[in-house]
Coordinates of C-alpha atoms and ligand atoms in Angstrom, one line a residue:
M354 CA -28.3 10.1 -25.3
T355 CA -30.6 10.4 -21.8
T356 CA -30.3 13.1 -19.6
V357 CA -30.6 13.5 -15.8
S358 CA -31.1 15.7 -13.1
P359 CA -28.9 15.9 -10.4
A360 CA -30.4 15.3 -6.7
H361 CA -29.8 19.2 -6.2
A362 CA -28.3 22.0 -8.4
S363 CA -24.6 21.5 -7.3
P364 CA -22.8 25.1 -6.4
T365 CA -19.6 25.7 -7.5
I366 CA -17.4 22.8 -6.7
T367 CA -13.6 23.4 -5.1
P368 CA -10.9 21.3 -5.8
I369 CA -11.3 18.6 -3.5
R370 CA -9.2 18.4 -0.2
K371 CA -10.9 15.0 1.9
I372 CA -11.7 12.1 0.7
C373 CA -14.2 9.7 2.6
C374 CA -14.4 5.6 1.1
I375 CA -16.8 3.7 2.1
G376 CA -15.8 -0.1 1.8
A377 CA -12.4 -1.5 2.8
G378 CA -12.5 -4.3 1.0
Y379 CA -10.6 -5.5 -2.3
V380 CA -11.4 -2.3 -4.0
G381 CA -11.8 0.6 -1.8
G382 CA -8.1 -0.5 0.2
P383 CA -6.0 -0.7 -2.8
T384 CA -7.6 2.5 -4.6
M385 CA -7.9 4.6 -1.6
A386 CA -4.1 3.2 -0.9
M387 CA -3.1 4.5 -5.1
I388 CA -5.0 8.1 -4.2
A389 CA -3.6 8.7 -1.0
K390 CA 0.0 7.9 -2.7
Q391 CA -0.5 10.2 -5.7
C392 CA -2.4 12.6 -4.1
P393 CA -0.1 13.9 -0.9
D394 CA -2.6 17.2 -0.9
I395 CA -5.6 15.3 -0.5
E396 CA -6.6 13.5 2.8
V397 CA -8.2 10.5 2.2
R398 CA -10.2 8.3 4.8
V399 CA -11.5 4.5 4.0
V400 CA -14.1 3.8 6.8
D401 CA -15.5 0.4 7.0
I402 CA -18.5 -1.2 9.8
N403 CA -16.1 -4.2 10.2
A404 CA -14.0 -3.3 12.4
T405 CA -11.8 -6.1 12.2
R406 CA -10.9 -5.1 9.3
I407 CA -9.9 -1.9 9.9
A408 CA -7.7 -3.3 12.2
Q409 CA -6.1 -5.2 9.6
W410 CA -5.8 -2.1 7.5
N411 CA -3.9 -0.4 10.8
S412 CA -1.4 -3.5 11.0
D413 CA 1.2 -5.1 9.6
T414 CA -0.8 -8.1 7.9
L415 CA -3.4 -6.1 5.7
P416 CA -6.8 -8.0 5.1
I417 CA -5.7 -8.5 1.2
Y418 CA -2.9 -10.4 -0.3
E419 CA -1.6 -7.7 -3.7
P420 CA 1.7 -7.8 -5.1
G421 CA 3.2 -4.2 -4.2
L422 CA 0.2 -3.3 -1.8
H423 CA 2.4 -3.7 1.2
E424 CA 4.6 -0.8 0.2
I425 CA 1.8 1.9 -1.0
V426 CA -0.6 1.6 2.2
M427 CA 2.9 2.1 4.3
E428 CA 4.3 4.9 2.2
S429 CA 0.9 7.1 2.9
R430 CA -0.8 5.6 6.0
G431 CA -0.7 7.9 9.0
R432 CA 0.2 10.8 6.7
N433 CA -2.8 11.2 4.3
L434 CA -4.3 7.7 4.1
H435 CA -6.9 6.6 7.0
F436 CA -8.3 3.7 8.0
T437 CA -11.1 4.1 10.6
C438 CA -14.4 3.0 11.9
E439 CA -15.4 6.4 12.3
V440 CA -18.1 6.1 9.3
D441 CA -19.9 9.7 10.1
S442 CA -17.5 11.6 10.7
A443 CA -15.6 11.3 7.7
I444 CA -18.3 10.9 5.6
A445 CA -19.5 14.4 7.5
E446 CA -16.4 16.4 6.8
A447 CA -15.6 14.5 3.3
D448 CA -15.8 16.9 -0.2
M449 CA -16.5 13.3 -2.0
I450 CA -17.6 10.3 -0.9
F451 CA -16.7 7.1 -3.0
I452 CA -19.2 4.2 -1.8
S453 CA -16.9 1.2 -2.2
V454 CA -18.9 -1.7 -0.5
N455 CA -20.2 -5.2 -2.4
T456 CA -22.9 -5.9 -4.3
P457 CA -22.8 -9.7 -4.6
T458 CA -25.3 -11.9 -6.3
K459 CA -29.2 -12.0 -4.1
D460 CA -29.8 -15.1 -2.7
F461 CA -33.4 -14.3 -1.5
G462 CA -36.7 -13.2 -2.7
V463 CA -37.4 -11.6 -6.5
G464 CA -34.5 -12.2 -8.4
A465 CA -32.7 -14.3 -6.6
G466 CA -29.5 -16.0 -8.2
R467 CA -28.5 -13.5 -10.8
A468 CA -29.7 -9.9 -9.4
A469 CA -27.3 -7.6 -7.1
N470 CA -28.0 -7.0 -3.9
L471 CA -28.1 -3.2 -3.2
E472 CA -28.7 -3.4 0.4
F473 CA -25.0 -2.1 1.4
I474 CA -25.4 0.5 -1.4
E475 CA -28.5 1.8 0.0
K476 CA -27.4 1.8 3.4
C477 CA -24.6 3.9 2.4
A478 CA -26.7 6.0 0.5
R479 CA -29.0 6.8 3.8
K480 CA -26.3 7.3 5.4
I481 CA -24.9 10.0 3.5
A482 CA -27.8 11.7 3.7
D483 CA -28.4 11.4 7.4
V484 CA -24.8 13.2 8.2
S485 CA -24.0 15.5 5.3
T486 CA -24.2 18.9 5.4
G487 CA -23.7 21.2 2.5
H488 CA -22.4 19.9 -0.8
K489 CA -21.0 16.4 -1.7
I490 CA -19.9 14.6 -4.5
V491 CA -20.7 11.0 -4.3
V492 CA -19.1 8.6 -6.3
E493 CA -20.5 5.3 -7.5
K494 CA -17.3 2.7 -7.3
S495 CA -18.8 -0.3 -6.7
T496 CA -20.0 -2.2 -10.1
L497 CA -23.6 -1.7 -10.4
P498 CA -26.9 -2.5 -12.2
V499 CA -27.1 0.3 -15.0
R500 CA -29.9 3.1 -13.3
T501 CA -28.6 2.4 -9.7
A502 CA -27.8 6.0 -9.6
E503 CA -31.6 6.9 -9.9
A504 CA -31.9 5.4 -7.1
V505 CA -28.7 6.9 -4.9
K506 CA -29.7 10.3 -5.9
A507 CA -33.7 10.0 -5.2
I508 CA -32.4 8.5 -1.3
L509 CA -30.0 11.4 -0.9
S510 CA -32.4 14.1 -2.5
G511 CA -34.4 13.2 0.7
S512 CA -31.8 14.5 3.5
S513 CA -33.3 16.2 5.4
S514 CA -30.8 19.1 6.7
G515 CA -30.3 20.4 3.2
A516 CA -27.2 19.4 1.8
T517 CA -26.4 18.9 -1.9
F518 CA -25.1 16.3 -4.2
D519 CA -24.0 15.2 -7.2
V520 CA -23.7 11.6 -8.0
L521 CA -21.1 10.3 -10.4
S522 CA -20.3 6.8 -11.7
N523 CA -16.6 5.9 -11.5
P524 CA -16.1 2.1 -11.9
E525 CA -13.3 0.3 -10.9
F526 CA -11.6 -1.5 -13.6
L527 CA -8.6 -3.3 -12.0
A528 CA -7.9 -6.9 -11.4
E529 CA -6.9 -8.4 -8.4
G530 CA -3.1 -10.2 -8.7
T531 CA -2.3 -7.0 -10.5
A532 CA -4.2 -4.3 -8.9
V533 CA -1.8 -2.0 -8.1
E534 CA -0.1 -2.1 -11.5
D535 CA -3.6 -1.1 -13.1
L536 CA -4.7 1.1 -10.5
L537 CA -1.5 3.0 -11.1
S538 CA -1.3 2.7 -15.1
P539 CA -4.7 2.3 -16.0
D540 CA -5.7 1.8 -19.9
R541 CA -8.6 4.2 -18.9
V542 CA -11.2 5.9 -15.7
L543 CA -14.3 5.4 -16.6
I544 CA -16.2 9.0 -15.4
G545 CA -19.9 8.9 -15.8
G546 CA -22.2 12.1 -14.6
E547 CA -24.5 14.7 -15.3
S548 CA -22.7 17.8 -13.8
E549 CA -19.2 19.2 -15.6
A550 CA -18.2 20.6 -12.6
A551 CA -18.5 17.1 -10.7
I552 CA -17.0 15.1 -13.4
G553 CA -13.7 18.3 -13.2
A554 CA -13.5 17.6 -9.9
L555 CA -13.0 13.9 -10.1
V556 CA -11.1 14.5 -13.2
D557 CA -8.3 16.3 -11.4
V558 CA -8.0 14.0 -8.5
Y559 CA -7.0 11.0 -11.1
A560 CA -4.8 13.6 -13.9
H561 CA -2.5 14.0 -10.7
W562 CA -1.3 10.5 -12.1
V563 CA -3.4 9.5 -15.0
P564 CA -2.6 11.2 -18.6
R565 CA -5.7 13.1 -19.3
E566 CA -6.2 11.5 -22.8
R567 CA -7.2 8.4 -20.8
L568 CA -9.3 10.4 -18.5
L569 CA -13.1 9.2 -20.1
T570 CA -16.5 10.5 -19.5
T571 CA -19.5 9.9 -20.4
N572 CA -23.3 9.8 -19.1
L573 CA -23.8 7.7 -15.9
W574 CA -25.9 5.3 -17.5
S575 CA -22.9 4.3 -20.1
S576 CA -20.5 4.9 -16.9
E577 CA -22.6 1.7 -15.0
L578 CA -22.9 -0.2 -18.2
S579 CA -19.8 -0.7 -19.2
K580 CA -18.5 -1.5 -16.1
L581 CA -21.2 -4.7 -16.8
T582 CA -20.1 -4.9 -20.4
A583 CA -17.0 -5.1 -20.2
N584 CA -16.5 -8.1 -17.7
A585 CA -19.2 -9.6 -19.7
F586 CA -16.8 -9.6 -22.5
L587 CA -13.6 -10.5 -20.7
A588 CA -15.7 -13.9 -19.0
Q589 CA -17.0 -14.4 -22.3
R590 CA -13.7 -14.8 -24.0
V591 CA -12.7 -17.0 -21.0
S592 CA -16.1 -19.5 -22.2
S593 CA -15.5 -19.1 -25.7
I594 CA -11.6 -20.5 -25.3
N595 CA -12.8 -22.8 -22.4
S596 CA -15.5 -24.2 -24.8
I597 CA -13.2 -25.3 -27.9
S598 CA -11.0 -26.9 -25.0
A599 CA -13.8 -29.5 -25.0
L600 CA -13.1 -29.7 -28.5
C601 CA -9.7 -29.3 -28.6
E602 CA -9.4 -33.3 -25.9
A603 CA -12.3 -34.9 -28.5
T604 CA -10.0 -34.1 -31.9
E605 CA -6.1 -33.7 -30.8
A606 CA -6.0 -30.0 -31.5
D607 CA -4.1 -28.1 -28.7
V608 CA -6.1 -25.1 -27.1
D609 CA -2.9 -23.2 -26.1
E610 CA -1.6 -23.6 -30.5
V611 CA -5.3 -22.3 -31.3
A612 CA -5.5 -19.4 -28.5
M613 CA -1.8 -18.6 -30.2
A614 CA -3.2 -18.8 -34.1
I615 CA -6.2 -16.7 -33.0
G616 CA -4.8 -14.0 -31.0
T617 CA -2.0 -13.3 -33.0
D618 CA -4.7 -11.5 -35.7
S619 CA -5.0 -8.1 -34.3
R620 CA -8.4 -8.0 -34.4
I621 CA -8.7 -10.5 -31.2
G622 CA -5.8 -10.0 -29.7
P623 CA -4.0 -12.6 -27.3
K624 CA -5.5 -11.2 -23.9
F625 CA -8.1 -13.2 -22.1
L626 CA -7.8 -16.7 -24.1
K627 CA -6.3 -18.3 -21.5
S628 CA -7.8 -22.0 -20.9
S629 CA -8.5 -22.6 -17.9
V630 CA -10.5 -25.0 -15.1
G631 CA -12.7 -22.0 -15.2
F632 CA -13.1 -18.1 -14.0
G633 CA -14.0 -17.6 -10.6
G634 CA -13.6 -14.1 -9.0
S635 CA -16.3 -11.6 -7.3
C636 CA -16.8 -10.0 -10.5
F637 CA -16.8 -12.2 -13.5
Q638 CA -20.3 -14.3 -12.5
K639 CA -22.0 -11.6 -10.5
D640 CA -22.0 -8.9 -13.2
I641 CA -23.3 -11.6 -16.0
L642 CA -25.7 -12.9 -14.2
N643 CA -27.1 -9.0 -13.3
L644 CA -26.6 -8.4 -16.9
V645 CA -28.7 -11.4 -17.9
Y646 CA -31.5 -10.2 -15.0
L647 CA -31.6 -6.5 -16.2
C648 CA -31.7 -8.4 -19.8
E649 CA -34.8 -10.2 -18.1
Y650 CA -36.4 -7.0 -17.0
F651 CA -36.2 -5.2 -19.3
G652 CA -38.2 -7.0 -21.8
L653 CA -34.9 -8.6 -23.8
P654 CA -35.3 -12.5 -23.2
E655 CA -32.4 -13.5 -26.0
V656 CA -30.1 -11.3 -25.4
A657 CA -30.4 -12.5 -21.4
E658 CA -30.0 -16.0 -22.7
Y659 CA -27.0 -15.1 -25.0
W660 CA -25.0 -13.3 -21.4
E661 CA -26.6 -17.3 -19.6
Q662 CA -24.4 -19.2 -21.7
V663 CA -21.0 -17.3 -21.2
V664 CA -21.8 -18.7 -17.4
K665 CA -23.7 -22.1 -18.2
M666 CA -20.9 -22.6 -20.4
N667 CA -17.9 -21.8 -17.1
D668 CA -20.2 -24.0 -14.9
Y669 CA -19.8 -26.8 -18.0
Q670 CA -15.9 -26.2 -17.6
K671 CA -15.9 -26.5 -14.1
R672 CA -18.1 -30.5 -14.3
R673 CA -15.7 -31.8 -17.0
F674 CA -12.4 -31.7 -15.3
V675 CA -13.8 -33.4 -12.4
N676 CA -15.6 -36.1 -15.0
R677 CA -12.5 -36.3 -16.4
I678 CA -10.5 -37.1 -13.2
V679 CA -13.0 -39.6 -11.7
R680 CA -13.0 -41.4 -15.3
T681 CA -9.4 -41.4 -15.1
L682 CA -8.4 -42.9 -12.1
F683 CA -10.7 -45.9 -12.6
N684 CA -13.8 -44.2 -12.4
T685 CA -13.8 -43.8 -8.4
V686 CA -12.0 -41.3 -6.5
S687 CA -13.8 -42.8 -3.6
D688 CA -10.6 -43.0 -0.3
K689 CA -8.3 -41.7 -2.7
K690 CA -6.3 -38.8 -1.9
I691 CA -6.2 -36.1 -4.2
A692 CA -3.2 -33.3 -3.4
I693 CA -5.1 -29.8 -4.5
W694 CA -2.8 -27.1 -5.8
G695 CA -4.1 -23.9 -5.1
F696 CA -7.4 -22.6 -4.1
A697 CA -7.2 -19.1 -4.5
F698 CA -9.8 -17.9 -8.1
K699 CA -6.1 -17.0 -9.7
K700 CA -2.6 -16.5 -8.7
D701 CA -1.0 -13.3 -6.5
T702 CA -4.1 -12.8 -4.6
N703 CA -5.8 -14.7 -1.3
D704 CA -9.4 -13.9 -2.9
T705 CA -11.5 -17.2 -2.7
R706 CA -14.8 -15.6 -4.0
E707 CA -15.8 -17.7 -6.8
S708 CA -13.1 -19.9 -7.4
A709 CA -13.4 -22.8 -9.5
A710 CA -11.7 -25.2 -6.8
I711 CA -14.0 -24.7 -4.6
Y712 CA -17.0 -26.7 -7.3
V713 CA -14.2 -28.8 -8.2
C714 CA -13.3 -29.6 -4.3
R715 CA -17.2 -30.3 -3.5
D716 CA -17.3 -32.3 -6.3
L717 CA -14.5 -34.2 -5.5
L718 CA -16.1 -34.7 -1.7
R719 CA -19.1 -35.8 -3.1
E720 CA -17.5 -38.6 -5.0
K721 CA -16.1 -39.3 -1.4
A722 CA -12.3 -38.2 -2.4
K723 CA -9.9 -37.3 0.3
L724 CA -8.5 -34.0 -0.1
S725 CA -5.4 -32.8 1.2
I726 CA -5.3 -29.3 0.2
Y727 CA -2.3 -26.7 -0.3
D728 CA -2.4 -22.6 -1.3
P729 CA 0.3 -20.2 -0.4
Q730 CA -1.7 -17.5 1.0
V731 CA -5.6 -18.6 1.5
T732 CA -5.9 -19.3 4.7
A733 CA -7.2 -22.9 6.3
D734 CA -10.3 -21.4 8.2
Q735 CA -11.2 -19.3 4.7
I736 CA -11.0 -22.6 2.8
K737 CA -13.1 -24.7 5.4
K738 CA -15.5 -21.7 5.3
D739 CA -16.0 -21.6 1.6
L740 CA -16.6 -26.2 1.7
Q741 CA -18.9 -25.2 4.4
D742 CA -20.6 -22.3 2.6
V743 CA -21.0 -24.4 -1.1
L744 CA -21.9 -27.9 0.9
R745 CA -24.3 -25.7 2.3
N746 CA -26.1 -24.9 -1.0
G747 CA -28.1 -22.0 0.5
D748 CA -29.7 -24.0 3.7
A749 CA -28.4 -22.0 6.9
E750 CA -27.2 -25.2 8.7
L751 CA -24.5 -27.4 7.6
S752 CA -25.6 -30.8 7.2
E753 CA -24.4 -33.8 9.9
A754 CA -23.5 -35.4 6.6
S755 CA -21.9 -32.5 5.3
A756 CA -20.0 -31.8 8.4
R757 CA -18.7 -35.2 8.9
L758 CA -17.8 -35.1 5.4
I759 CA -15.4 -32.2 5.6
A760 CA -13.9 -32.8 8.8
E761 CA -13.3 -36.7 7.7
N762 CA -12.4 -36.3 4.1
V763 CA -10.5 -32.3 3.8
E764 CA -7.2 -31.6 5.6
V765 CA -5.7 -28.1 5.1
V766 CA -1.4 -28.7 4.7
D767 CA 1.1 -25.9 4.4
S768 CA 3.4 -27.5 1.2
V769 CA 2.8 -29.2 -1.9
E770 CA 4.9 -31.8 -0.6
A771 CA 2.8 -33.0 2.2
A772 CA -0.4 -32.4 0.1
C773 CA 1.3 -35.5 -2.6
C774 CA 2.3 -37.6 -0.1
N775 CA 0.6 -41.0 -0.7
A776 CA -1.6 -39.4 -2.7
H777 CA -3.3 -40.4 -6.2
A778 CA -3.6 -37.3 -7.7
I779 CA -2.5 -33.9 -7.9
A780 CA -5.2 -31.3 -9.6
V781 CA -3.5 -27.7 -10.3
L782 CA -6.0 -25.3 -9.4
T783 CA -4.5 -21.9 -8.8
E784 CA -1.4 -20.9 -11.2
W785 CA 1.3 -20.0 -8.7
D786 CA 4.8 -19.4 -10.0
E787 CA 5.7 -21.6 -7.3
F788 CA 4.1 -24.7 -8.6
G789 CA 6.4 -24.7 -11.5
K790 CA 9.9 -24.9 -9.5
V791 CA 8.6 -28.0 -7.3
D792 CA 11.2 -31.4 -6.8
F793 CA 8.9 -33.5 -9.2
P794 CA 11.3 -36.6 -8.8
A795 CA 10.6 -36.3 -5.2
I796 CA 6.8 -35.6 -5.3
Y797 CA 6.9 -38.4 -8.1
R798 CA 8.7 -41.2 -5.2
S799 CA 6.1 -40.0 -2.6
M800 CA 2.9 -40.5 -4.0
Q801 CA 0.9 -43.7 -5.0
K802 CA 1.2 -45.4 -8.6
P803 CA 0.1 -44.5 -11.0
A804 CA 0.3 -40.9 -10.3
F805 CA -2.0 -39.1 -11.9
V806 CA -1.5 -34.5 -12.4
F807 CA -4.8 -33.1 -13.5
D808 CA -3.3 -29.5 -14.6
G809 CA -6.2 -26.5 -14.8
R810 CA -4.2 -24.1 -15.7
N811 CA -2.1 -26.1 -18.0
V812 CA 0.4 -24.7 -16.0
L813 CA 2.9 -27.8 -15.9
K814 CA 2.3 -28.8 -19.7
S815 CA 5.9 -27.4 -20.6
L816 CA 7.6 -29.7 -17.6
P817 CA 8.6 -33.7 -18.7
L818 CA 6.3 -34.6 -16.2
D819 CA 5.7 -38.1 -18.5
E820 CA 9.1 -38.8 -18.5
Y821 CA 9.5 -38.6 -14.2
G822 CA 6.9 -40.9 -14.6
F823 CA 3.8 -38.8 -14.1
V824 CA 0.4 -39.5 -16.0
Y825 CA -0.2 -36.1 -17.1
Q826 CA -3.6 -34.8 -18.5
G827 CA -4.3 -31.0 -18.7
I828 CA -6.9 -28.8 -20.1
G829 CA -7.9 -28.8 -24.3
F830 CA -5.1 -31.1 -25.5
R831 CA -4.1 -34.6 -25.6
R832 CA -1.3 -36.4 -25.0
Ligands
UDX291 C1 -11.9 -9.2 -13.4 C2 -11.9 -8.2 -14.7 O1 -10.4 -8.0 -15.1 C3 -11.5 -6.9 -13.9 O2 -11.1 -5.5 -14.8 C4 -12.6 -6.1 -12.7 O3 -12.7 -4.9 -12.1 C5 -12.8 -7.3 -12.1 O4 -13.1 -8.5 -12.5 P1 -10.6 -10.3 -11.7 O5 -11.7 -10.9 -11.0 O6 -9.7 -9.6 -10.4 O7 -10.5 -8.9 -12.5 O8 -9.4 -11.3 -12.3 P2 -9.7 -11.6 -13.9 O9 -8.2 -11.2 -14.2 O10 -10.3 -10.7 -14.6 O11 -9.7 -12.7 -14.1 C6 -11.0 -13.5 -13.6 C7 -10.6 -15.1 -13.7 O12 -10.9 -15.3 -15.0 C8 -9.7 -16.3 -12.7 O13 -10.8 -16.7 -12.3 C9 -8.6 -15.8 -14.4 O14 -8.2 -17.4 -14.0 C10 -10.1 -16.3 -15.2 N1 -9.0 -16.0 -16.8 C11 -8.2 -14.9 -16.9 C12 -9.3 -17.3 -17.1 O15 -9.0 -18.7 -17.1 N2 -8.1 -17.3 -18.2 C13 -7.8 -16.0 -19.2 O16 -7.3 -15.6 -20.0 C14 -8.2 -14.8 -18.4
ADP292 P1 -15.3 -5.4 -2.9 O1 -13.9 -6.6 -3.3 O2 -15.7 -5.4 -4.2 O3 -13.9 -4.5 -2.7 P2 -15.4 -6.9 -0.4 O4 -16.6 -6.9 0.1 O5 -14.0 -6.8 -0.6 O6 -15.8 -6.3 -2.0 O7 -15.6 -5.2 0.4 C1 -16.6 -4.5 0.5 C2 -16.4 -3.8 1.6 O8 -17.7 -3.0 2.1 C3 -16.6 -4.9 3.7 O9 -15.2 -4.5 3.8 C4 -17.9 -4.7 4.1 O10 -18.1 -4.4 5.3 C5 -17.7 -3.2 3.8 N1 -19.1 -2.4 3.9 C6 -20.6 -2.5 3.5 N2 -21.5 -2.4 4.0 C7 -20.7 -1.4 4.4 C8 -21.7 0.6 5.3 N3 -22.6 0.4 5.0 N4 -20.8 0.5 5.3 C9 -19.1 1.0 5.6 N5 -18.9 -0.2 5.4 C10 -19.4 -1.5 4.7

């Protein structure tokens, strides 16, 4: 086990009364809302440099859609939960500061396409060093490469005010769509650090509602690495079952039956074996690429290659889905209307980061399909922005041809019915519950014939779609 030295020696730590969280995003917002709800004795201030986002957190329409979140924000907001842009004073007055900013994959310079961009983390550390006095506990909440705390500590120890710091790693394991449930009843809370007193202070915060036996403590580096590893293992399961889905389609096995059969083995377990059009979200791909980069950096190319395959398999699954659509639609989708059901990376969220839908739509657009997109929570602006970004492909400007393609071939509509009218095919890309409840005979009548359904989530599999007249294809089985 590695021993690490504190940024400065920590003085006596009193119970936490004031928390500041830097970053009001998908992690910072819900996590702090839960802490404020469960700890009425602690004042929680969530700060962000994005004034629009803060205004949304202070409004009736929160910036993120998450079942149950509205209620817990309303319960504490204005009492002991505050959203503000006043970063400096919130840091200065806090006993404990959570860093919960984004760490996207670098798209420039050394490590481009793999390493995490730690610019925002570093800026936070510098800001904390600048405005702090006395003693602070700094908590890394964002997912970070292992050994980031070393850099954070080095920056903090440059504080000219004589402030002292303890640095803890407390990665967040919540999944979007179930964030409130995950925060309310986590499988575990992981706290890594070097100072018993600082660890104890954070343990006491969570102990307001999480049973003590679920509060795990480790050294800093184990905690940082566990978060990357957990996401890598989860993504690996999805890629593993997706790889088998391709074999199922070739052999007439059924991937859901295979998943059920292997999942009943208690050593394997049933979760994260749902074959799909591919995993998305802000974490899986980013964290695996980061793991790959770290392995290469530490001279472990075989380990890097092993994990990179998880991402490659995911890309293959998305490509395979589009190829199957094109092949089935008589080898051309040019000028054909395709209804896209769902754009979020999973149900019950409005988040589209790395959503499989972005890549499926891009590839269908390159085939000159006409897309009519419906998602119950994602805005038209977000969908257009995502398509512009993916077609821009790293270039500063969107080419004229790409801009025209989006303008002429993409419409965002407000119902599945509108998306399907005169369409040649439906592509289900997000597993929203409402998709199983639509009037399929009416949808069928409104479509071109033959009317195809490509179910990228296997959510319509149990419905008698063939009886209604549809040609139905899902992932990992043949009918
Ligand atoms: C993930 C981790 O689960 C969470 O612990 C971590 O804190 C952040 O990253 P999230 O990305 O929000 O959470 O959602 P998750 O439920 O893990 O789903 C990720 C992607 O995998 C989604 O696109 C989902 O549709 C897909 N998936 C998941 C499958 O395709 N099949 C499955 O069986 C499970
Ligand atoms: P996550 O999913 O990890 O929560 P998000 O992108 O949803 O990521 O949220 C991260 C938030 O952090 C954004 O709202 C962004 O504006 C904010 N942020 C980034 N850098 C800083 C900073 N230096 N100070 C304050 N907020 C920041």
